[in-house]
């Protein structure tokens, strides 16, 4: 059974705020996948980073299919939503989840700057054992 993907909920929450505020997603400028970190950079100074468990922290093994990551080049110049929507179904791959989280961080940056850091749609966990995923 496939585990639930919390990144889908985060994406939907952020996208709903974009729509309510009539905001337009920025265009992807660059994706960085390096030892330890994934980075996503878009227009309007949007940037996001996420740990990717590579280099000294090679917990989940090496990249299984580098062509998945290389294939993301096609999204440069397109809006962040197109990248995120492409990556969300690929969440079984830890490295794609890292890039997706970096993209969500970049996507949410304008909301944080507008003061949405305390919006009510945040996912909450009642028990420590509910944290059965790695983002």
Short mmCIF file of C-alpha atoms in Angstrom, two decimals:
data_model
loop_
_atom_site.label_atom_id
_atom_site.label_comp_id
_atom_site.label_asym_id
_atom_site.label_seq_id
_atom_site.Cartn_x
_atom_site.Cartn_y
_atom_site.Cartn_z
CA UNK A 1 0.00 0.00 0.00
CA UNK A 2 1.34 3.38 -0.98
CA UNK A 3 1.88 5.75 1.93
CA UNK A 4 0.05 9.11 1.96
CA UNK A 5 1.96 11.99 0.42
CA UNK A 6 1.86 15.05 2.72
CA UNK A 7 3.40 17.18 -0.03
CA UNK A 8 0.12 16.99 -1.96
CA UNK A 9 -1.74 18.62 0.93
CA UNK A 10 0.93 21.31 1.25
CA UNK A 11 0.78 22.02 -2.48
CA UNK A 12 -3.01 22.27 -2.47
CA UNK A 13 -2.99 24.59 0.55
CA UNK A 14 -0.43 26.92 -1.04
CA UNK A 15 -2.14 26.84 -4.44
CA UNK A 16 -5.51 27.69 -2.83
CA UNK A 17 -4.01 30.79 -1.25
CA UNK A 18 -2.43 31.79 -4.57
CA UNK A 19 -5.85 31.51 -6.22
CA UNK A 20 -7.64 33.40 -3.41
CA UNK A 21 -5.06 36.20 -3.62
CA UNK A 22 -5.00 36.19 -7.46
CA UNK A 23 -1.27 35.48 -7.38
CA UNK A 24 0.59 34.08 -10.39
CA UNK A 25 3.28 31.42 -9.85
CA UNK A 26 6.79 32.47 -10.88
CA UNK A 27 8.73 30.78 -13.64
CA UNK A 28 11.39 28.25 -12.80
CA UNK A 29 14.91 29.53 -13.40
CA UNK A 30 17.16 26.83 -11.98
CA UNK A 31 17.23 23.50 -10.16
CA UNK A 32 20.29 22.53 -8.18
CA UNK A 33 20.89 18.96 -7.04
CA UNK A 34 24.16 18.67 -5.20
CA UNK A 35 25.77 16.78 -2.39
CA UNK A 36 23.38 17.18 0.59
CA UNK A 37 21.03 19.86 -0.84
CA UNK A 38 18.40 20.36 -3.51
CA UNK A 39 17.57 23.91 -4.55
CA UNK A 40 14.83 25.42 -6.67
CA UNK A 41 15.02 29.02 -7.87
CA UNK A 42 12.31 30.97 -9.65
CA UNK A 43 11.52 34.54 -10.63
CA UNK A 44 10.65 37.24 -8.10
CA UNK A 45 13.47 36.03 -5.83
CA UNK A 46 11.68 32.80 -5.00
CA UNK A 47 14.06 30.18 -3.69
CA UNK A 48 13.72 26.97 -1.74
CA UNK A 49 16.10 24.37 -0.42
CA UNK A 50 15.72 20.89 1.04
CA UNK A 51 18.10 18.26 2.36
CA UNK A 52 18.55 15.38 -0.08
CA UNK A 53 20.45 12.68 1.84
CA UNK A 54 23.43 12.56 -0.50
CA UNK A 55 27.14 13.02 0.12
CA UNK A 56 28.11 12.34 3.74
CA UNK A 57 24.47 11.56 4.55
CA UNK A 58 23.87 8.85 1.94
CA UNK A 59 21.14 7.18 4.01
CA UNK A 60 18.85 5.91 1.25
CA UNK A 61 21.45 4.94 -1.30
CA UNK A 62 22.57 6.66 -4.49
CA UNK A 63 20.25 8.20 -7.05
CA UNK A 64 18.42 5.30 -8.69
CA UNK A 65 17.57 7.03 -11.95
CA UNK A 66 19.51 10.22 -12.72
CA UNK A 67 17.42 10.67 -15.87
CA UNK A 68 14.44 11.60 -13.64
CA UNK A 69 16.42 14.53 -12.27
CA UNK A 70 17.95 15.47 -15.62
CA UNK A 71 14.47 15.41 -17.16
CA UNK A 72 13.42 18.28 -14.90
CA UNK A 73 15.39 20.67 -17.14
CA UNK A 74 12.32 20.77 -19.39
CA UNK A 75 10.51 22.83 -16.71
CA UNK A 76 12.96 25.74 -16.79
CA UNK A 77 10.97 28.72 -18.02
CA UNK A 78 7.64 27.19 -16.97
CA UNK A 79 5.75 28.08 -13.82
CA UNK A 80 6.54 26.34 -10.55
CA UNK A 81 3.17 24.57 -10.52
CA UNK A 82 4.06 22.58 -13.62
CA UNK A 83 7.26 21.33 -11.97
CA UNK A 84 5.55 20.50 -8.67
CA UNK A 85 2.63 18.73 -10.35
CA UNK A 86 5.09 16.63 -12.36
CA UNK A 87 7.12 15.62 -9.29
CA UNK A 88 4.30 14.96 -6.79
CA UNK A 89 3.43 11.48 -8.17
CA UNK A 90 7.12 10.50 -8.03
CA UNK A 91 7.22 10.66 -4.22
CA UNK A 92 8.49 7.09 -3.77
CA UNK A 93 11.93 8.42 -4.77
CA UNK A 94 13.56 10.23 -1.83
CA UNK A 95 15.54 12.51 -4.14
CA UNK A 96 12.47 13.60 -6.09
CA UNK A 97 10.72 14.30 -2.77
CA UNK A 98 13.65 16.52 -1.83
CA UNK A 99 13.37 18.50 -5.08
CA UNK A 100 9.59 18.72 -4.63
CA UNK A 101 10.00 20.06 -1.09
CA UNK A 102 12.52 22.64 -2.33
CA UNK A 103 10.03 23.68 -5.02
CA UNK A 104 7.25 23.98 -2.42
CA UNK A 105 9.53 26.10 -0.25
CA UNK A 106 10.15 28.42 -3.20
CA UNK A 107 6.44 28.42 -4.09
CA UNK A 108 5.46 29.37 -0.52
CA UNK A 109 8.03 32.17 -0.10
CA UNK A 110 5.71 34.99 -1.26
CA UNK A 111 3.10 33.78 1.24
CA UNK A 112 5.58 33.90 4.09
CA UNK A 113 6.62 37.41 3.07
CA UNK A 114 2.93 38.42 3.05
CA UNK A 115 2.46 37.08 6.59
CA UNK A 116 0.84 33.75 5.83
CA UNK A 117 3.30 31.87 8.02
CA UNK A 118 0.53 31.20 10.54
CA UNK A 119 -2.26 30.22 8.15
CA UNK A 120 -4.75 27.69 9.51
CA UNK A 121 -4.28 24.97 6.91
CA UNK A 122 -0.99 23.79 8.38
CA UNK A 123 -0.78 20.03 8.80
CA UNK A 124 -0.64 19.19 12.51
CA UNK A 125 0.45 15.97 14.21
CA UNK A 126 -0.94 14.90 17.56
CA UNK A 127 1.49 12.10 18.29
CA UNK A 128 5.16 11.66 17.56
CA UNK A 129 4.54 8.25 15.96
CA UNK A 130 2.46 9.90 13.24
CA UNK A 131 5.70 11.21 11.74
CA UNK A 132 6.30 8.14 9.59
CA UNK A 133 7.70 9.94 6.57
CA UNK A 134 10.83 11.81 5.64
CA UNK A 135 10.49 15.04 3.70
#
